[in-house]
Structure formats: structure tokens, C-alpha cells
Coordinates of C-alpha atoms in Angstrom, one line a residue:
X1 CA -104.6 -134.7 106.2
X2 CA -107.3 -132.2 107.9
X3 CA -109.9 -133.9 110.2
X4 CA -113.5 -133.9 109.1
X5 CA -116.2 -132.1 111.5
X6 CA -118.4 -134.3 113.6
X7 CA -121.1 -134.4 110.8
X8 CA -119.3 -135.4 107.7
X9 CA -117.5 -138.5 110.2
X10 CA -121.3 -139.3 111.3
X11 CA -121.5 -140.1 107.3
X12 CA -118.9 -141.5 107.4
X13 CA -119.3 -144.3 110.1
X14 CA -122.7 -145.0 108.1
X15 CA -120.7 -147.5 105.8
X16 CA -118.7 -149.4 108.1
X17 CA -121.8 -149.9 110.5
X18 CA -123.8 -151.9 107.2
X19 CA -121.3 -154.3 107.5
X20 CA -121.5 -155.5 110.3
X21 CA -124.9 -158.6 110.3
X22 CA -128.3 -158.1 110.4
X23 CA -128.8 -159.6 113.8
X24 CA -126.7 -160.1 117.2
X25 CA -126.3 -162.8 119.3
X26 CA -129.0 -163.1 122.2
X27 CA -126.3 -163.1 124.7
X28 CA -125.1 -159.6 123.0
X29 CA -121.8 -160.6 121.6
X30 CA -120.8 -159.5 118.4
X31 CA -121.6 -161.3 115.6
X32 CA -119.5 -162.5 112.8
X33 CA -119.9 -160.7 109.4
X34 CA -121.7 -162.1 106.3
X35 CA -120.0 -159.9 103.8
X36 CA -116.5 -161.4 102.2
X37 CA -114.3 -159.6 104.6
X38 CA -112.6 -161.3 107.0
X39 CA -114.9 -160.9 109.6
X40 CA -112.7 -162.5 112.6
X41 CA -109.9 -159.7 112.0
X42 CA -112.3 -156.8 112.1
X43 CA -113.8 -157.7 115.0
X44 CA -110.3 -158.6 116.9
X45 CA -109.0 -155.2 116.3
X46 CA -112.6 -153.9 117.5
X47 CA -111.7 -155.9 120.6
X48 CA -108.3 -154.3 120.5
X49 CA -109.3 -151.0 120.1
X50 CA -111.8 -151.0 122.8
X51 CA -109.8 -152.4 125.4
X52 CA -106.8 -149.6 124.9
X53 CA -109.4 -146.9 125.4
X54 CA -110.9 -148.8 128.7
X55 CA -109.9 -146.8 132.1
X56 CA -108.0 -148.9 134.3
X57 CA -111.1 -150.6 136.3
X58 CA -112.6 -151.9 133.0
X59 CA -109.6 -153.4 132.4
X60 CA -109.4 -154.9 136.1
X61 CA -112.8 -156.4 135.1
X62 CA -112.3 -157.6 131.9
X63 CA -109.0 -159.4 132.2
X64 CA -108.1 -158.8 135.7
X65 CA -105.2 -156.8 135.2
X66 CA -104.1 -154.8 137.8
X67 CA -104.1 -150.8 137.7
X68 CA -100.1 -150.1 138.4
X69 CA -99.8 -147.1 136.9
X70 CA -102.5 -145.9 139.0
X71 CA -101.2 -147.0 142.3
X72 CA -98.4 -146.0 141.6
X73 CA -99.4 -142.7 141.0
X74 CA -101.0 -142.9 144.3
X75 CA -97.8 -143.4 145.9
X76 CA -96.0 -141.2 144.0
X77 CA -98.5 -138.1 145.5
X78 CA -97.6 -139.2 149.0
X79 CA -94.1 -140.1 149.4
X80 CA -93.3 -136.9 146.8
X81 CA -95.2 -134.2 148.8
X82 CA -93.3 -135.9 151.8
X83 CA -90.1 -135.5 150.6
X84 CA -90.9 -131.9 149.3
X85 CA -92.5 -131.3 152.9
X86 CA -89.0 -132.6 154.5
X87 CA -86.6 -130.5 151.4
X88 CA -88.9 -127.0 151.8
X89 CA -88.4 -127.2 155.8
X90 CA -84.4 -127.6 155.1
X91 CA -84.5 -124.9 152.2
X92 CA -86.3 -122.5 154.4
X93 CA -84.0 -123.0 157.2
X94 CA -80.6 -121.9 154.5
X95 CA -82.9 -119.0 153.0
X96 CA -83.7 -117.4 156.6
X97 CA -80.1 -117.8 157.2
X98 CA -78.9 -115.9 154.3
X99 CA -81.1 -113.0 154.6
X100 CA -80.6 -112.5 158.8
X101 CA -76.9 -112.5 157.7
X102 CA -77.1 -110.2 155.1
X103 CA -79.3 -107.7 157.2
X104 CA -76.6 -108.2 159.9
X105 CA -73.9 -107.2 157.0
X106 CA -76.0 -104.3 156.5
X107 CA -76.0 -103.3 160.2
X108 CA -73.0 -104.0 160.8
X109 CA -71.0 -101.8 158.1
X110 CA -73.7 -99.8 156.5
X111 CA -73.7 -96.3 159.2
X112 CA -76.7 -95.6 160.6
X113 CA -78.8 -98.3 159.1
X114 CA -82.1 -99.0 160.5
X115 CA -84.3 -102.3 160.3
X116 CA -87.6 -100.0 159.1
X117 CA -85.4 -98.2 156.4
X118 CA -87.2 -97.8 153.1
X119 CA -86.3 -96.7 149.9
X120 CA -82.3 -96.8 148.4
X121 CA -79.2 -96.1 151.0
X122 CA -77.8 -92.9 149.9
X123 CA -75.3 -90.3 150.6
X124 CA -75.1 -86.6 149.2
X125 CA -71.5 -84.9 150.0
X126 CA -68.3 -86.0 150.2
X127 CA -67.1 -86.1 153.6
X128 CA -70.3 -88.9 153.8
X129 CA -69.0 -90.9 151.4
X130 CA -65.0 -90.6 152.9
X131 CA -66.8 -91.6 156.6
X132 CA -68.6 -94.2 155.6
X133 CA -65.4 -95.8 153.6
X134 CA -63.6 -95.7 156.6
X135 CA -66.6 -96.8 158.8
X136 CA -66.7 -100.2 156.8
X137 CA -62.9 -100.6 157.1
X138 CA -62.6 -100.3 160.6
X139 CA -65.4 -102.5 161.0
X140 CA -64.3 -105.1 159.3
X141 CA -60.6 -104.7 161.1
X142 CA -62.5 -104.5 164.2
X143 CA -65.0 -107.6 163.5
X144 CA -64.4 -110.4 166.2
X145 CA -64.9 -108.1 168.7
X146 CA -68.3 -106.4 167.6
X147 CA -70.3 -109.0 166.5
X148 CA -72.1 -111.5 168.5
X149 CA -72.5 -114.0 165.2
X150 CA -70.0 -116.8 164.0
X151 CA -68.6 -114.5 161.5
X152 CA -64.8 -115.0 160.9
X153 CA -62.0 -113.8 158.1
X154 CA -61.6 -116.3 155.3
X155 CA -57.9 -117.8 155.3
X156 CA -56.2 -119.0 152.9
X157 CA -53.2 -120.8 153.1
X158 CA -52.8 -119.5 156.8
X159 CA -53.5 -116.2 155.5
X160 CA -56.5 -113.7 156.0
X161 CA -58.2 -112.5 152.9
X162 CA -57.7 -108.8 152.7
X163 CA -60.6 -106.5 152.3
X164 CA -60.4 -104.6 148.6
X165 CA -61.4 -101.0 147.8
X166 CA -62.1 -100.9 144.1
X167 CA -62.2 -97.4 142.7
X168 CA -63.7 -97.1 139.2
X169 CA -63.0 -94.1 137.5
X170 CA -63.3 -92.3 133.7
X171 CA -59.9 -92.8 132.6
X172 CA -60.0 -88.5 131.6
X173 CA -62.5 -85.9 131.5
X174 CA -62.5 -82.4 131.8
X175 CA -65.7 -81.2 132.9
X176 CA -67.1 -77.4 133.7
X177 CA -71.1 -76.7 133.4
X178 CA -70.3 -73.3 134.2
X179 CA -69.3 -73.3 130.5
X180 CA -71.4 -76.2 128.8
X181 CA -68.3 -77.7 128.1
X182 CA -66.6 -81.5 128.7
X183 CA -64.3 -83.4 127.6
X184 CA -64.4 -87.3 128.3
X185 CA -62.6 -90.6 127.6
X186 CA -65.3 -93.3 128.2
X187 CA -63.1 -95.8 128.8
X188 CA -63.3 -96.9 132.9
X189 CA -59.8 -98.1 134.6
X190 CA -60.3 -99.5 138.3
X191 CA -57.7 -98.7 141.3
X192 CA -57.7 -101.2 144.2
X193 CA -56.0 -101.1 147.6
X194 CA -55.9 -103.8 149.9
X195 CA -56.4 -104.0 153.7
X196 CA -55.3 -106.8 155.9
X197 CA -57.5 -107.9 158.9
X198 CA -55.3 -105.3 161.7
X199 CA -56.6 -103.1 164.3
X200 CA -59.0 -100.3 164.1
X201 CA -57.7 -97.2 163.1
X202 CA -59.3 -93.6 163.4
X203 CA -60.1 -92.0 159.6
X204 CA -56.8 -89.5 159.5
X205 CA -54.6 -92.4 160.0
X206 CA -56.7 -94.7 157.8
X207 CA -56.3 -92.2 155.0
X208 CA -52.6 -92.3 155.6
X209 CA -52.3 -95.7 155.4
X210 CA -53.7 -96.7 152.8
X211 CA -53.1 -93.2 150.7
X212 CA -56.8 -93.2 149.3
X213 CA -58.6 -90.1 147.9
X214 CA -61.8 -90.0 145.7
X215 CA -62.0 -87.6 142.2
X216 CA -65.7 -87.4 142.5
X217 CA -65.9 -85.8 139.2
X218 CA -64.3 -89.1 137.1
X219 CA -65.6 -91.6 140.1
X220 CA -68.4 -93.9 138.4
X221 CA -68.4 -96.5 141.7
X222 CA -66.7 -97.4 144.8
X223 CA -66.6 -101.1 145.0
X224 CA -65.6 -102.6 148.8
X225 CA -65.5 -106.5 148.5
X226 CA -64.5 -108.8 151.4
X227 CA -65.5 -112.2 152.7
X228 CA -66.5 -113.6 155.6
X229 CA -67.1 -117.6 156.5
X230 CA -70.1 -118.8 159.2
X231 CA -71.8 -122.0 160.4
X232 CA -75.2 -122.6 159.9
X233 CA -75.7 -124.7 163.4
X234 CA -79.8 -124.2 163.9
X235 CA -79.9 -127.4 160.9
X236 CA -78.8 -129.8 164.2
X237 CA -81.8 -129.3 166.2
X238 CA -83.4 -130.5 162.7
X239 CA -81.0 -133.6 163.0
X240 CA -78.8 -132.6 160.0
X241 CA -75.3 -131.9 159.4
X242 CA -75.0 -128.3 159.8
X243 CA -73.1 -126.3 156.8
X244 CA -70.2 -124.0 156.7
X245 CA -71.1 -120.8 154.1
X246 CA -68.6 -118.5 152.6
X247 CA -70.1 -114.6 152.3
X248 CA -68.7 -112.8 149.6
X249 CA -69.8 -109.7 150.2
X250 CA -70.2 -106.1 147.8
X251 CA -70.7 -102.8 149.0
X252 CA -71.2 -100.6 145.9
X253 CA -71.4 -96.7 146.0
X254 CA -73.3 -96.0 142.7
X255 CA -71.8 -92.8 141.2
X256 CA -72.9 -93.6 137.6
X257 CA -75.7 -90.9 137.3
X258 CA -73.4 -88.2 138.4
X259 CA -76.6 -86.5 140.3
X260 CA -75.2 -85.3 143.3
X261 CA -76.8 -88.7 145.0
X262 CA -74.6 -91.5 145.5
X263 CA -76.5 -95.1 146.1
X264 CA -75.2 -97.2 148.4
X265 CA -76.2 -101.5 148.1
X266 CA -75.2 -104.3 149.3
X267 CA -74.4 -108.1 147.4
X268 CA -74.4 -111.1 149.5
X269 CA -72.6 -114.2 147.3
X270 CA -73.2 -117.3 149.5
X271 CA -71.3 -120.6 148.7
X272 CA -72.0 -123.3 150.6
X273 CA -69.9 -127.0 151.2
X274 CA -69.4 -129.4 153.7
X275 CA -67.3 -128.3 156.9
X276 CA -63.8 -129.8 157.0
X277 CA -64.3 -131.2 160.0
X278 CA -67.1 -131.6 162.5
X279 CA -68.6 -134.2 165.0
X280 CA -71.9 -134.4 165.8
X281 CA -72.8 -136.2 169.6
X282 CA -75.7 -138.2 169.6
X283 CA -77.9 -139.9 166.9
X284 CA -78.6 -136.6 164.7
X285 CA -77.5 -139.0 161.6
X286 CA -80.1 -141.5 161.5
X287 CA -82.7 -139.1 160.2
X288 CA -80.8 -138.5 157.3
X289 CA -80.4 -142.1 156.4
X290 CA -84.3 -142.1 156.3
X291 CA -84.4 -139.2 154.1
X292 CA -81.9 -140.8 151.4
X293 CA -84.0 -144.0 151.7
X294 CA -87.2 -142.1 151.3
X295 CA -85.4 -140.1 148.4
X296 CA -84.2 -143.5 147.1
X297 CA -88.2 -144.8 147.2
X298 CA -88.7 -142.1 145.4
X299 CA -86.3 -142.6 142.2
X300 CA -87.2 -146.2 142.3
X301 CA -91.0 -145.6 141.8
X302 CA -90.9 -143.1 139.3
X303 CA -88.3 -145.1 137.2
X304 CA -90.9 -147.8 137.0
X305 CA -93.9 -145.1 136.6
X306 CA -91.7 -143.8 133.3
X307 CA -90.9 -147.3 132.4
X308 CA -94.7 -148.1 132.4
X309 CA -95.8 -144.5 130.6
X310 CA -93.3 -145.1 128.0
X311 CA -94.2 -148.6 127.0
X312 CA -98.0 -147.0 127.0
X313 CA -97.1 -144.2 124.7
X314 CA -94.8 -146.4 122.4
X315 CA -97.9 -149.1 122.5
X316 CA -100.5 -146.4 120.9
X317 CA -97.8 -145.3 118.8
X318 CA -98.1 -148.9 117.2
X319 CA -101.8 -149.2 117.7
X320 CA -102.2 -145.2 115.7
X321 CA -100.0 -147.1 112.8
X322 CA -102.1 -150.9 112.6
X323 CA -105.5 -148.6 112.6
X324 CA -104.2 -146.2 109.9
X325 CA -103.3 -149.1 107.3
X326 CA -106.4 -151.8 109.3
X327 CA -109.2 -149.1 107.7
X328 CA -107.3 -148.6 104.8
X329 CA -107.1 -151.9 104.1
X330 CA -110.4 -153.1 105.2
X331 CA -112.9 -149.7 104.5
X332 CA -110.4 -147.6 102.1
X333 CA -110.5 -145.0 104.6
X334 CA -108.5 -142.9 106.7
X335 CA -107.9 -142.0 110.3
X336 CA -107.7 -138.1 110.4
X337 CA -105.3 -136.5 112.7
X338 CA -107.5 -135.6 115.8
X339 CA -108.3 -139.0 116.0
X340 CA -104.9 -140.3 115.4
X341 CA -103.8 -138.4 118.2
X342 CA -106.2 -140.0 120.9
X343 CA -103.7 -142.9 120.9
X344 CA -101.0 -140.7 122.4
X345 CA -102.3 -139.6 125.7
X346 CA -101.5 -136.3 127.2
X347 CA -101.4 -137.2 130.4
X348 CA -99.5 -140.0 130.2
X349 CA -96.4 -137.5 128.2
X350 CA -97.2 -135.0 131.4
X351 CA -96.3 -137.7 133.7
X352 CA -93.1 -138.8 131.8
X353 CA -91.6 -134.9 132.0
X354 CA -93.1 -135.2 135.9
X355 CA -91.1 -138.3 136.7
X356 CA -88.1 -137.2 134.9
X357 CA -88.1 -133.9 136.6
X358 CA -88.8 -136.0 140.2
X359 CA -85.8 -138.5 139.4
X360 CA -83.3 -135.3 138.5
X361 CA -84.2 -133.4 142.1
X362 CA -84.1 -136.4 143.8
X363 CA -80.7 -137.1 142.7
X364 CA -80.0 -133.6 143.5
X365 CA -81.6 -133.2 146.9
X366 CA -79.4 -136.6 147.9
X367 CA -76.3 -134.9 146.5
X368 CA -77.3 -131.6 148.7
X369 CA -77.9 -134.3 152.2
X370 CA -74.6 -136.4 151.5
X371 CA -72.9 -132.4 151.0
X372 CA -71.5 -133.1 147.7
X373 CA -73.8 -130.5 145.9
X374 CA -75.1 -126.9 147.7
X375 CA -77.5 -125.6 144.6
X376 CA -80.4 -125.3 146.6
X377 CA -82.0 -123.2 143.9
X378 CA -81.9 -125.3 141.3
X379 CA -82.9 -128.5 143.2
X380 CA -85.9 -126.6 144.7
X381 CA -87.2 -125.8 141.1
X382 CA -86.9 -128.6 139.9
X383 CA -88.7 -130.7 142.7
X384 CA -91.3 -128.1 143.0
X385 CA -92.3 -128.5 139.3
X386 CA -92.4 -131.9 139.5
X387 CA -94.6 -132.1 142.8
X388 CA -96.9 -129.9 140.7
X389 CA -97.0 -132.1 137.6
X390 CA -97.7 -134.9 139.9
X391 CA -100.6 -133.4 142.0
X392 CA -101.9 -132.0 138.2
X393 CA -101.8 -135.6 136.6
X394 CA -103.6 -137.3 138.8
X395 CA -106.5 -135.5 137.1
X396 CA -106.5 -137.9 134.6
X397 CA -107.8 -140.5 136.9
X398 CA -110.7 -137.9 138.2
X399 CA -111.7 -137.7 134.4
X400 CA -112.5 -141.7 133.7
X401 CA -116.1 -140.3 136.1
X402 CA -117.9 -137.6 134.3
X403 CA -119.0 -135.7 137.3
X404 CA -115.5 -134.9 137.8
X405 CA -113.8 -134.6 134.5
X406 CA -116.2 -131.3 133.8
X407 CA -112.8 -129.3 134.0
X408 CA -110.4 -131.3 132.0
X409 CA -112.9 -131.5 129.0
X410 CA -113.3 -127.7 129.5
X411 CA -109.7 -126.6 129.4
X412 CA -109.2 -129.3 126.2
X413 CA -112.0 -128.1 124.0
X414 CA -111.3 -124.2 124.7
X415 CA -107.7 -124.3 124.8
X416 CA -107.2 -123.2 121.2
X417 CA -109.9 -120.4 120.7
X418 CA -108.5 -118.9 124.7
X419 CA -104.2 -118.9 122.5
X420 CA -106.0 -117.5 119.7
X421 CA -107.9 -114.7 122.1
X422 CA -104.9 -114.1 124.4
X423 CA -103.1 -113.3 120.8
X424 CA -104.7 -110.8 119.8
X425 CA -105.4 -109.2 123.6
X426 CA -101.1 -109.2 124.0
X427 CA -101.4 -107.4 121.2
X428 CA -103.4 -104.4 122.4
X429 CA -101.5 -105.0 125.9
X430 CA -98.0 -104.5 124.5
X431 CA -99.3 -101.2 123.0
X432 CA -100.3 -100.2 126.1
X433 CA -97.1 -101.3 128.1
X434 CA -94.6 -99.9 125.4
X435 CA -96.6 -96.2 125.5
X436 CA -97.0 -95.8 129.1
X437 CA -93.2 -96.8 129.3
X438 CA -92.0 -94.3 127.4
X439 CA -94.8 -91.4 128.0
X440 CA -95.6 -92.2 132.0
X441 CA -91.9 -93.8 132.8
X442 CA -89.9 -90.5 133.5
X443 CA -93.5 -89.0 135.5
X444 CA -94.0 -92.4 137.7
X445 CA -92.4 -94.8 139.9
X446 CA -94.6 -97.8 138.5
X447 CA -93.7 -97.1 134.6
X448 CA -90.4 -96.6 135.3
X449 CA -89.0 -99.8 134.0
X450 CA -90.7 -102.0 131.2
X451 CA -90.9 -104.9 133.4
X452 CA -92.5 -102.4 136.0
X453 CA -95.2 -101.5 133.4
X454 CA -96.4 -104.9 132.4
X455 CA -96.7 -105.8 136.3
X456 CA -98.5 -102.4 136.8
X457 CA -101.0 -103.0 133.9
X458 CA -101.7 -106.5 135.0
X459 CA -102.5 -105.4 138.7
X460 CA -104.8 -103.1 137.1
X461 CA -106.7 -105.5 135.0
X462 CA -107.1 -107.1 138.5
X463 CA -108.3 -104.6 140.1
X464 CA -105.1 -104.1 142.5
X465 CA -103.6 -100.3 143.7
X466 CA -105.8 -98.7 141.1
X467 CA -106.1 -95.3 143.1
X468 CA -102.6 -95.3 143.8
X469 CA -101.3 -95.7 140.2
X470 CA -104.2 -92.6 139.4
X471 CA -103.0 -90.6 142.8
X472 CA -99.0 -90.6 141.9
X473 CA -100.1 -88.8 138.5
X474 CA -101.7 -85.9 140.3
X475 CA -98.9 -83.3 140.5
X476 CA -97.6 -83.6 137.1
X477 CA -97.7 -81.2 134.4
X478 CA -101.1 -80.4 132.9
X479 CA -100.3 -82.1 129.5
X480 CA -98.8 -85.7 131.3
X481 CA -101.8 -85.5 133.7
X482 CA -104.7 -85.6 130.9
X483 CA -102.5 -88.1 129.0
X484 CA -102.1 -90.1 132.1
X485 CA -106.0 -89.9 132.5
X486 CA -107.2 -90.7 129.2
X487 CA -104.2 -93.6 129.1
X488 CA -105.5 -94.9 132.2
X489 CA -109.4 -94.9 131.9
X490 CA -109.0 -96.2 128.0
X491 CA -106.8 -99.3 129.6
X492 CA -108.9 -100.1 132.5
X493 CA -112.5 -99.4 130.6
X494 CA -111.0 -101.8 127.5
X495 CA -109.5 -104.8 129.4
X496 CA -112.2 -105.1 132.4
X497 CA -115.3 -104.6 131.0
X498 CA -114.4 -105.9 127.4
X499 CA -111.5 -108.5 127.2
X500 CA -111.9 -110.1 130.2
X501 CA -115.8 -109.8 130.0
X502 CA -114.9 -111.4 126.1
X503 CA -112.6 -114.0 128.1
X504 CA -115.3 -115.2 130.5
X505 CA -118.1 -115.7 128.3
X506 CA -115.0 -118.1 125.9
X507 CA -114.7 -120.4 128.8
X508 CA -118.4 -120.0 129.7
X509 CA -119.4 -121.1 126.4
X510 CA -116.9 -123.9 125.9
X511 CA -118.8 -125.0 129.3
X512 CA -122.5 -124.7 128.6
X513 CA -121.2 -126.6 124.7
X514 CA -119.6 -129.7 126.9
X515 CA -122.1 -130.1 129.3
X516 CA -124.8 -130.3 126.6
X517 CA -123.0 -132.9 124.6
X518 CA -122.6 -134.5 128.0
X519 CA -126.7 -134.6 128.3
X520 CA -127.1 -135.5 124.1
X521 CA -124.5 -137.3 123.9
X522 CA -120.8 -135.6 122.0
X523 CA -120.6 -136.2 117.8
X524 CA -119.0 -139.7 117.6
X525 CA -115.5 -139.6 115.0
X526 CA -115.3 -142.7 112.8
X527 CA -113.0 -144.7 115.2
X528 CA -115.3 -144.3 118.7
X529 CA -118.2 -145.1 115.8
X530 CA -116.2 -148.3 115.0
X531 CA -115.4 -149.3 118.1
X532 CA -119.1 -149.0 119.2
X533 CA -120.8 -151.5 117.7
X534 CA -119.3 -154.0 119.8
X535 CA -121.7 -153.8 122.5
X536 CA -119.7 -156.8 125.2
X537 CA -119.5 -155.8 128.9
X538 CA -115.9 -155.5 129.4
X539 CA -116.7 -158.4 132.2
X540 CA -117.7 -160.2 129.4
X541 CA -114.3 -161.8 128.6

């Protein structure tokens, strides 16, 4: 069924307006009709009709009900941007702690390594890579007594983790470029030897312990894995239970681009869980008591916020049905699809994925207080998305004034020609990304990657490090250069002065059209035309 435009419904409304009377009441109520319909019904589903579109303060005043979905959105805002406040200053507090570990890892066992180091760790001949094997050895046999951190060996079953040296190799090859010639078995086996937590020993008798020699010509990696177990104890001055974190820790020398440049990285896997035992002195657990009750507030209100959104949506579900067969019935005439969907409200689905997403953290963040849980990640996603929903809904309530509900009416009516637009601008985008990738990729840092490329372009259509992306072109060859030249102008030239120039003026007319209809008056549909003609106050009873 398509919708009509605003014109054709104007002619439409013309027939069901002739039947209502001739005259109205002096007190302005609306009349009853002479014509043989049954005039009562029509103008009890008028009633009906014009009370589900009221904003919650007509509704106050015309049968004193009160606005709970709207106070409870109010509290919602608060009491969720405090427990978000309360979770973010916990999160940030494990996040700081994982990275100052892992740049003490790096101190610790990566040789040499500086704080201002920048760019990739890398060695370039072989005795390097043999002194810096043995360097992290020995100082991980030799931990207790060189750091000044909580660190400690893992046990298990009263016995230390050993450290592993994981060699992975090409299982044959046979390789000479004096003579162009290989030969190559693809196929990688890995080699690991194991060291036990024992005193430091100096790189001759290392090597003899633990028989370990390197064919750098079949070596694709050298993987050192070990773990090490901390307390987090900076969470007590916060009066919360501090958590005990297993480091599983990778030290990988890259060898897979067989360039004479071996890179060296470091992993950090953290798991986290509740220490075995601790005791706390003093009254550091009364604060988290408040924050599962606070977290408990929380659930409870948006349980009833989604019980109250979902009995609105399924109402105007109903109502959409009883108006589609009422003007059938009554006017032989149908409710097109536009105005169908004005009985499900947006904002009121937004708010049900907001308080589902609120309820789900909640539970969550409780689970991460009470230690049964540790997936900070997760929990922190999902709360932040729903704090934004939240603080985004409660636009709705801005948009019942019309001084204020200027942007919501803007975004709705130039939503679809701004998807249609962006369409066809991704498409000249992606031409741009997928060329500069594979022309510009091998000549520059910034096109090196495809991911790269889109984040390059997009800085550029912003206006960001656009001499830098021209400069690191300069000392190419003569044929990249002008390619990178007329590449970069065409992009630059095209998206800021004409898409985004295009993209402006879309949103800039979608304003000037709203806030005419806002001084004429907007083209009234068949059901706002309907639903006019009864002219009562809504403190008219």
C-alpha cells in the first residue's frame, strides 16, 4: 500500500470533514452527526485517537494521569550516569594497571628498552637475537630479586610454571640466492624447551643447558611464553576488594619476512578472579553494598520503564489495527503506511533496546563487584551504549515544545535522502580507498593497510595531516609522485568542495523546508485531518 503525498490526503480528508454537522456547540464540543452513521462511535475513536497522540502533560490535564514514563526517565538519567560515573572510575583503575604492567614487562625483559621508544623493537644479526633470548631467561629466573612490583611465578599444584621457548621453523628448505634457487616444504613444525624458575645463569652455560640453537634460514618466529600473577591493591583506597590478575605473557621475534630485520613484540593476556583469600581491616565493604543497591535501583527502574514502553508499543499496535478496519468500515478508506506507522513510536522502541542494554550491564557490573565475573570489556560496552541511548531518548520529551524539537524533525525528514547520498558518495570513496591501497600502499606508511587508507582518506576529508600525507610522497619515483599528486588533489578537490558542500546544503534544506512548515503550518495526512475536527481542550474532560 504506498502513502499518498500531502496533497492528494488534503483531498482526501475533504470527505470525511462534510460529515461531520453544520454547526458546533457554543461551548466548542463536538457535535453529534446528522448523516446515518453512528455518529457516537466516530467521534469516541476521534476522542481516542487524540488522546494517544497527546504528550504526557495534556494527558495530566485531561484525565489527570500521571507522566511515569517520563519520571522515570528522569531518574533513569541520574542514577545511570551515576553508576557509569562509579563503573568508568573502577574500569580505569584495571586499564591503568594493565598497561604500567605491561610497560614494566617490556622493561623488564625487552634489552635496552626505553619509555620514549618509537617505532617496532627490532634486532638485525644473530648474536642479538641469541643475547636477547638469554637476557629474558635470566630475567625471569632472576625475577623476585629485580623487580620492585608484586610480580610472582604462577604455581600450580605446588609447582612453578616453567617459562617455554617455542621455536617455529619450515619443516625443509634448501635455500641459496647466490643461485636463484630454493627448495621449501611449507609446512611449519614448532620445537619447545622448558625452563624452571632456577638461578641466573651466564649465556654459555644457558646454551648448555638447555641445548638451544637457532637455523635462522628455516626460523619463521621465536615464541617465549611465561606467566606471572599480581595484586591490584590501589582498588582499597577506592574501598573495593582488590583483584588478583594472572599475566600470560608473549614475547614474539617475527622472522616471517625473512628481511634481515627481526621484530620483536610483546602480548599481555590478563585474567582476572577473585583472590583466594584476603581480609580487608576496616569498613572498605560498605561502599560496595551501596553500589549493588544502587545497581539493584537501577534494574528495578528500567524493568518497570520496559514494562511501561512495551505495553505503549503493543497499545498502538492495537490502536494502528482498530483505525485500519474503523475508516474502512466507516469512510471506505485506508490508512497508508506512513501514517500507520505513527502509532509505533521510535523513541519509545529506542528506549526498550536502552533499558535492555542497562538491565544486561547492570547484571554484569554486579557480577564483576561480587568477583564472580572479570569481563570488564564487555560490561563497559554494554553500559556505555546504554547511558548513550538514555541521555539520546530523552530527546523525545524536548520535542513535545517546538522550539526545541527543531533537530529531531530535521534528522527524521532528511534521514532517507542523507542513506541515499552517503550511497552513492561510498561509492566514489571505496574507489578511492581500493586505488590508493594498491598504487600508494607499497610508497607510504598511511596506505599501507586498507584499514589505514580509509582512516587516511577520512582525515583528509576533515581537513587533518593533509601536508604530511602530501610531504611523505615527495621522494618517490617520478611516475608514483604525479600519480600521488593527481590522486590526492582529485580526492581532496571532489569530497570538500563538492560532497560535503552537496551534504551540507541536504541538511540545510531539509532545515529551511521544516521550519517553513513550522511557520505555514506542515500538510495534514488524513488521520491528523480526522482527528482535528474535534476542537475540545484536553482540560475539557
Amino acid at each position: 500500500m504506498s502513502s499518498s503525498g500531502p496533497g492528494s490526503l488534503m483531498e482526501e480528508s475533504e470527505p470525511l470533514l462534510t460529515r461531520r454537522s453544520k454547526g458546533r456547540r457554543p461551548n466548542g464540543h463536538c457535535t453529534r452527526s446528522t448523516h446515518s452513521l453512528d455518529s457516537k462511535a466516530v467521534e469516541d475513536f476521534r476522542r481516542r485517537l487524540k488522546y494517544f497522540f497527546m504528550n504526557p502533560c495534556e494527558k495530566y490535564r485531561a484525565r489527570g494521569r500521571k507522566p511515569w514514563k517520563l519520571m522515570l526517565q528522569i531518574l533513569k538519567i541520574f542514577i545511570i550516569t551515576v553508576q557509569l560515573v562509579s563503573f568508568g572510575l573502577s574500569n580505569e583503575m584495571v586499564a591503568t594497571f594493565k598497561e604500567d604492567n605491561l610497560m614494566t614487562f617490556k622493561h623488564l625483559f625487552l634489552k635496552g628498552f626505553k619509555d620514549h621508544w618509537h617505532g617496532s623493537y627490532t634486532l638485525y644479526t644473530k648474536a642479538d637475537m641469541y643475547d636477547h633470548i638469554y637476557h629474558i631467561i635470566n630475567r625471569y629466573n632472576n625475577l623476585e630479586n629485580l623487580t620492585i612490583g608484586n610480580l610472582a611465578y604462577e604455581k600450580v599444584d605446588g609447582k612453578y610454571t616453567p617459562l617455554f621457548v617455542c621455536r617455529l621453523f619450515y619443516r625443509n628448505s634448501t635455500i641459496n640466492p647466490a643461485r636463484d634457487t630454493f627448495y621449501i616444504d611449507p609446512h611449519i613444525d614448532e620445537d619447545c624447551v622448558s625452563i624452571s624458575p632456577v638461578q641466573s645463569l651466564d649465556n654459555i652455560s644457558l646454551a648448555k643447558k638447555i641445548n638451544f640453537s637457532l637455523d635462522f634460514k628455516r626460523l619463521v618466529s621465536v615464541n617465549i611464553n611465561f606467566t606471572l600473577k599480581t595484586i591490584n591493591l590501589q582498588t582499597v583506597r577506592h574501598h573495593e576488594l582488590p583483584d588478583c590478575y594472572g599475566f600470560h605473557i608473549k614475547i614474539i621475534f617475527d622472522n616471517r619476512a625473512h628481511s634481515g630485520r627481526i621484530k620483536v613484540g610483546v602480548e599481555n593476556y590478563v585474567t582476572i578472579y577473585e583472590c583466594r583469600d584476603y581480609n580487608v581491616r576496616g569498613n572498605s565493604g560498605k561502599i560496595d553494598y551501596l553500589l549493588l543497591m544502587l545497581d539493584s535501583l537501577v534494574i528495578l527502574a528500567c524493568v518497570a520503564s520496559l514494562i511501561l514502553c512495551l505495553r505503549s508499543v503493543v497499545k498502538g499496535i492495537q490502536l494502528q489495527f482498530e483505525s485500519n478496519i474503523f475508516f474502512h468500515a466507516y469512510f471506505n478508506k485506508l490508512v497508508t503506511w506512513s501514517e500507520r506507522m505513527e502509532f509505533v513510536k521510535g523513541w519509545y522502541i529506542f528506549i526498550i533496546i536502552s533499558d535492555t542494554l542497562t538491565i544486561t550491564g547492570s547484571v554484569l557490573k554486579i557480577g564483576i563487584q561480587t568477583k564472580f565475573l572479570t569481563n570488564y570489556d564487555v560490561c563497559s560496552i554494554v553500559l556505555g551504549t546504554a547511558t548513550m541511548l538514555v541521555w539520546i531518548g530523552f530527546i523525545q520529551y524536548l520535542g513535545y515544545f517546538k522550539k526545541y524539537n527543531i533537530l529531531i524533525l530535521t534528522l527524521r525528514a532528511a534521514f532517507p535522502n542523507v542513506i541515499r547520498f552517503c550511497c552513492c558518495a561510498a561509492m566514489i570513496y571505496l574507489g578511492y580507498c581500493f586505488c590508493g591501497w594498491i598504487v600508494l600502499g607499497p610508497h607510504h606508511d598511511k596506505f599501507r593497510t586498507l584499514d589505514k587508507v580509509t582512516e587516511c582518506l577520512f582525515s583528509l576529508i576533515n581537513g587533518d595531516d593533509m601536508f604530511a600525507t602530501f610531504l611523505n610522497m615527495r621522494d618517490k619515483s617520478y611516475m608514483v609522485w604525479l600519480f600521488s599528486r593527481v590522486y590526492l588533489y582529485t580526492f581532496t578537490s571532489l569530497f570538500i568542495y563538492m560532497v560535503l558542500s552537496l551534504f551540507i546544503a541536504l541538511i540545510t534544506d531539509t532545515y529551511e523546508t521544516i521550519k517553513h512548515h513550522q511557520k505555514d503550518g506542515e500538510p495534514v495526512s488524513l488521520l491528523h485531518a480526522f482527528i482535528a475536527e474535534c476542537q475540545d481542550q484536553p482540560e475539557s474532560g
